[in-house]
């Protein structure tokens, strides 16, 4: 009986193993039937998106940087304001639709209130550079890459760092003025608002403070800071965080009511035409022009970065180059499905 029990148990184990073996063979047969099917009709592998590269135009337009430089250097000599105008143009372009030159399309983005103060010198620079590049490399180079290169050139021409510009952007197919307002920092933006906006573009707190340093050159119209002079945030008093000497000087040029529409003041009151780190020292001394700028020195999150960069120009230059590369990659369009290459930067390809 004991032996019979063992035999029955062994028999059951053998049957179980046999069934498992049969199941394994069945599954193997099914898999063998399936594998040839996919092998005969392979799913095409997706090509990874083409990344931006410094040498993107090495074959199609090898002298691109030199061609653009010949225009930017001449523009800087004839009209130094072309520098901050082009840098600002690049910022506005990248923040609204991504770095795709949609801001260059005639009328559409320019109709937006936040873009009406963009100086024509920035647009003129890109158009002249594009015309020269088209004469040498027809149909090869995007307007968005030319804008990125020109912005870098002006940073360097004004005394700032020279950094390599990665290329390969395509121009955007769409441009709407209605998308501008919610994507551009305002003169009275709070630090929280700035951090949220920059974060939405994939940029960090450090990037935000560093890129704000572009205000080391350039000018702002009275309407962008007049509230600080007379009625700061509805208090009917001037901003207490503005140096009294700066307040007095600005009030002489910007009256509270009427006049001053065409008057501008420098962001950097100490070295307005030099790309340096004086902007940060000015903020520490309550000499910031815009409320959004001065707020960076007051906020405990951004203040330490302001103080650090105010003491270290080389660090500012190094970080600025890195931040410009990051910003220059925001919303980049690649390929004909998502972009176009305009021969005329003001008109979409029909």
C-alpha positions as MATLAB code, in Angstrom:
seq = 'XXXXXXXXXXXXXXXXXXXXXXXXXXXXXXXXXXXXXXXXXXXXXXXXXXXXXXXXXXXXXXXXXXXXXXXXXXXXXXXXXXXXXXXXXXXXXXXXXXXXXXXXXXXXXXXXXXXXXXXXXXXXXXXXXXXXXXXXXXXXXXXXXXXXXXXXXXXXXXXXXXXXXXXXXXXXXXXXXXXXXXXXXXXXXXXXXXXXXXXXXXXXXXXXXXXXXXXXXXXXXXXXXXXXXXXXXXXXXXXXXXXXXXXXXXXXXXXXXXXXXXXXXXXXXXXXXXXXXXXXXXXXXXXXXXXXXXXXXXXXXXXXXXXXXXXXXXXXXXXXXXXXXXXXXXXXXXXXXXXXXXXXXXXXXX';
ca = [
       0.000    0.000    0.000;
       2.781    2.359    0.870;
       4.531    1.372   -2.362;
       1.299    1.903   -4.314;
       0.982    5.388   -2.816;
       4.485    6.238   -3.900;
       3.850    4.886   -7.370;
       0.642    6.887   -7.671;
       2.482    9.990   -6.495;
       5.313    9.408   -8.952;
       2.811    8.830  -11.729;
       1.106   12.126  -10.935;
       4.439   13.955  -10.951;
       5.378   12.413  -14.292;
       2.000   13.417  -15.747;
       2.411   16.958  -14.440;
       5.868   17.250  -15.944;
       4.554   15.882  -19.213;
       1.776   18.446  -19.290;
       4.210   21.281  -18.522;
       6.532   20.003  -21.232;
       3.660   19.860  -23.702;
       2.586   23.396  -22.720;
       6.137   24.684  -23.191;
       6.300   23.086  -26.647;
       2.945   24.666  -27.559;
       4.090   28.109  -26.452;
       7.355   27.664  -28.325;
       5.441   26.735  -31.481;
       3.223   29.799  -31.112;
       6.257   32.014  -30.625;
       7.942   30.490  -33.654;
       4.839   31.292  -35.686;
       4.786   34.872  -34.476;
       8.487   35.738  -34.823;
       8.763   35.178  -38.607;
       5.677   37.352  -39.081;
       7.365   40.406  -37.493;
      10.638   39.599  -39.182;
       9.021   39.640  -42.622;
       7.209   42.913  -41.869;
       9.525   44.816  -39.540;
       8.207   47.930  -37.842;
      10.286   50.841  -39.113;
      12.445   52.256  -36.353;
      11.698   55.878  -35.466;
      14.510   58.230  -36.288;
      15.473   60.285  -33.262;
      14.939   64.032  -33.718;
      17.953   65.761  -35.124;
      19.738   67.577  -32.335;
      21.137   71.087  -32.491;
      24.808   71.137  -33.373;
      27.555   73.724  -33.656;
      28.540   72.176  -37.014;
      25.023   71.798  -38.397;
      25.851   73.884  -41.498;
      29.403   72.587  -41.934;
      28.614   71.437  -45.485;
      25.652   73.579  -46.552;
      27.004   76.940  -45.294;
      30.465   76.548  -43.729;
      31.097   80.304  -43.355;
      27.765   81.090  -41.715;
      29.136   82.575  -38.484;
      31.568   84.793  -40.404;
      28.816   86.012  -42.734;
      26.555   87.000  -39.858;
      29.496   88.553  -37.991;
      30.256   90.836  -40.936;
      26.761   92.290  -40.587;
      26.585   92.485  -36.792;
      29.959   94.175  -36.481;
      28.951   96.834  -39.004;
      25.585   97.342  -37.320;
      27.260   97.728  -33.944;
      29.546  100.445  -35.302;
      26.764  102.348  -37.022;
      24.058  101.867  -34.397;
      25.150  100.423  -31.021;
      21.514  100.104  -29.955;
      21.306   97.215  -32.435;
      22.968   95.091  -29.751;
      20.366   95.198  -26.983;
      17.607   95.375  -29.597;
      18.658   92.055  -31.165;
      19.265   90.330  -27.834;
      15.813   91.373  -26.646;
      14.326   90.194  -29.943;
      15.860   86.767  -29.368;
      14.461   86.605  -25.824;
      10.949   87.500  -26.973;
      11.107   85.001  -29.814;
      12.202   82.073  -27.634;
       9.722   82.770  -24.846;
       6.600   83.032  -26.983;
       6.582   80.286  -29.630;
       9.993   78.808  -28.967;
      13.152   79.851  -30.816;
      11.613   79.686  -34.279;
      11.767   83.271  -35.642;
       7.978   83.592  -35.485;
       8.525   87.082  -34.072;
      10.014   88.167  -37.417;
       6.793   87.572  -39.352;
       5.460   90.945  -40.465;
       2.525   92.351  -38.496;
       1.390   89.301  -36.521;
       3.604   89.170  -33.407;
       4.468   92.856  -33.722;
       0.811   93.728  -33.129;
       1.099   92.475  -29.544;
       1.402   95.285  -27.000;
       4.455   93.677  -25.390;
       6.293   93.669  -28.728;
       5.497   97.209  -29.886;
       8.540   98.648  -28.109;
      10.965   96.275  -29.848;
      13.325   98.502  -31.790;
      13.590   98.183  -35.554;
      17.383   97.867  -35.347;
      17.015   94.284  -34.131;
      14.796   93.325  -37.062;
      17.043   95.197  -39.500;
      20.097   93.279  -38.322;
      18.481   89.896  -38.940;
      17.096   90.918  -42.337;
      20.496   92.175  -43.516;
      22.265   89.073  -42.269;
      19.652   86.830  -43.879;
      20.030   88.598  -47.234;
      23.787   88.101  -47.169;
      23.509   84.449  -46.131;
      20.927   83.769  -48.868;
      23.295   85.197  -51.467;
      25.978   82.705  -50.418;
      23.925   79.722  -49.176;
      20.476   79.947  -50.777;
      17.715   78.137  -48.934;
      20.063   76.517  -46.445;
      19.914   78.536  -43.223;
      16.889   79.304  -41.051;
      16.028   82.778  -39.832;
      15.894   81.418  -36.274;
      19.527   80.313  -36.407;
      20.600   83.682  -37.814;
      18.811   85.450  -34.940;
      20.538   83.212  -32.376;
      23.963   83.862  -33.900;
      23.370   87.616  -34.138;
      22.342   87.799  -30.472;
      25.555   86.011  -29.472;
      27.625   88.363  -31.624;
      26.197   91.449  -29.960;
      26.783   90.053  -26.472;
      30.441   89.670  -27.395;
      30.738   92.977  -29.259;
      29.442   94.791  -26.163;
      32.131   93.189  -24.002;
      30.443   89.960  -22.962;
      31.409   86.310  -23.482;
      31.799   84.631  -26.850;
      30.140   81.221  -26.893;
      29.426   78.649  -29.574;
      25.876   78.689  -30.929;
      24.294   75.328  -31.634;
      22.283   75.344  -34.845;
      19.644   73.333  -36.629;
      16.470   75.253  -35.747;
      13.707   75.454  -38.305;
      11.447   78.470  -38.599;
       7.963   78.246  -37.114;
       4.893   77.881  -39.306;
       2.631   79.853  -37.001;
       2.741   83.274  -35.363;
      -0.051   84.727  -33.259;
      -0.058   88.001  -31.388;
      -2.480   86.559  -28.828;
       0.200   84.208  -27.485;
       2.601   86.977  -26.503;
       1.162   88.549  -23.341;
       1.243   85.466  -21.111;
       4.747   84.442  -22.162;
       6.794   87.612  -21.651;
       8.178   88.880  -18.325;
       6.661   92.213  -17.335;
       8.416   95.245  -15.910;
       6.544   94.792  -12.620;
       6.556   90.987  -12.451;
       7.087   89.540   -8.984;
       9.823   86.985   -8.367;
       7.167   84.274   -8.030;
       5.725   85.201  -11.427;
       9.170   85.211  -12.998;
      10.091   81.844  -11.507;
       6.860   80.282  -12.753;
       7.300   81.716  -16.238;
      10.914   80.624  -16.573;
      10.115   77.187  -15.143;
       7.447   76.775  -17.840;
      10.263   77.127  -20.380;
      12.465   74.585  -18.606;
      14.692   77.261  -17.067;
      15.832   77.294  -13.437;
      16.039   80.011  -10.795;
      19.716   80.431  -11.605;
      18.954   80.681  -15.315;
      16.380   83.366  -14.593;
      18.729   85.536  -12.531;
      21.578   85.060  -15.025;
      19.493   85.818  -18.111;
      18.102   88.911  -16.379;
      21.711   90.095  -16.459;
      21.204   90.866  -20.148;
      19.797   94.113  -18.757;
      23.390   95.156  -18.287;
      22.838   96.857  -21.661;
      19.713   98.359  -23.157;
      17.006  100.856  -22.296;
      13.387  100.971  -21.135;
      10.618  103.466  -21.863;
       9.159  105.575  -19.055;
       5.867  103.677  -19.073;
       7.690  100.546  -17.916;
       8.854  102.068  -14.630;
       6.888  105.306  -14.100;
       4.726  103.579  -11.492;
       7.801  103.157   -9.276;
       8.385  106.914   -9.363;
       4.988  108.155   -8.187;
       2.512  105.440   -7.243;
       4.240  102.181   -6.451;
       1.735   99.328   -6.287;
      -1.112  101.746   -5.497;
       0.544  103.373   -2.477;
       0.652  106.846   -4.097;
       4.267  106.965   -3.042;
       7.516  106.059   -4.856;
       9.097  102.649   -4.477;
      11.086  102.753   -1.200;
      13.572  100.323   -2.762;
      14.785  102.905   -5.293;
      17.815  105.045   -4.514;
      16.636  108.678   -3.969;
      19.233  110.002   -6.428;
      17.971  107.699   -9.180;
      14.373  108.576   -8.303;
      15.075  112.299   -8.660;
      16.871  111.873  -11.989;
      14.134  109.691  -13.477;
      11.360  112.036  -12.350;
      13.024  114.870  -14.272;
      12.625  112.893  -17.498;
       9.429  110.952  -16.838;
       6.490  113.026  -15.547;
       3.626  111.237  -13.868;
       1.061  112.405  -16.399;
       1.691  113.272  -20.040;
       5.018  113.535  -21.801;
       7.894  111.105  -21.651;
       6.402  108.722  -24.214;
       9.594  108.674  -26.255;
      11.984  108.953  -23.319;
      14.144  105.975  -22.387;
      16.449  105.261  -19.457;
      19.259  102.701  -19.228;
      18.745   99.470  -17.315;
      22.322   99.779  -16.064;
      22.914  103.344  -14.904;
      26.656  102.865  -14.386;
      27.860  101.138  -17.598;
      24.854  101.249  -19.969;
      26.779  100.307  -23.135;
      29.085   97.662  -21.649;
      28.119   94.030  -21.181;
      29.477   93.367  -17.694;
      28.254   92.351  -14.240;
      27.614   95.897  -12.952;
      23.867   95.230  -13.277;
      23.989   93.042  -10.170;
      25.947   95.560   -8.125;
      23.380   98.169   -9.114;
      20.581   95.999   -7.773;
      22.380   95.716   -4.443;
      22.610   99.522   -4.371;
      18.884   99.984   -5.155;
      19.724  101.241   -8.639;
      17.580   98.771  -10.567;
      15.351  100.431  -13.157;
      12.492   97.931  -13.311;
      10.589   96.581  -10.326;
      11.117   93.055  -11.667;
      14.883   93.594  -11.663;
      15.095   95.179   -8.220;
      12.989   92.389   -6.784;
      15.734   89.886   -7.565;
      18.026   91.482   -4.983;
      15.312   91.589   -2.312;
      13.961   88.053   -2.526;
      15.758   85.540   -0.254;
      15.725   82.932   -3.036;
      17.351   85.052   -5.728;
      19.286   87.570   -3.609;
      22.249   85.253   -2.953;
      22.722   84.697   -6.708;
      22.593   88.449   -7.319;
      25.271   89.067   -4.687;
      27.454   86.242   -5.996;
      27.365   87.493   -9.595;
      27.881   91.073   -8.477;
      31.311   90.004   -7.213;
      32.324   87.602   -9.981;
      32.214   88.714  -13.619;
      33.834   85.532  -14.919;
      31.212   83.380  -13.245;
      28.475   85.578  -14.703;
      29.933   85.202  -18.194;
      30.282   81.443  -17.807;
      26.741   80.984  -16.493;
      25.290   83.387  -19.046;
      26.716   81.381  -21.950;
      25.212   78.175  -20.530;
      21.832   79.816  -19.884;
      21.705   81.263  -23.400;
      22.276   77.787  -24.841;
      19.438   76.434  -22.703;
      17.088   79.250  -23.674;
      18.117   78.853  -27.323;
      16.779   75.285  -27.207;
      13.299   76.221  -25.956;
      10.522   75.082  -28.279;
      12.877   74.391  -31.180;
      11.199   73.180  -34.371;
      12.900   70.472  -36.449;
      12.034   69.116  -39.875;
       9.439   70.011  -42.492;
       6.594   68.527  -40.500;
       6.965   71.098  -37.746;
       8.899   73.931  -39.388;
       9.954   75.723  -42.525;
      13.000   77.500  -43.901;
      12.053   80.992  -44.986;
      14.004   82.835  -47.625;
      12.259   86.010  -46.467;
      12.093   86.057  -42.672;
       8.945   88.215  -42.678;
       6.784   85.821  -44.716;
       5.724   82.233  -44.095;
       6.560   79.709  -46.823;
       3.393   79.300  -48.909;
];
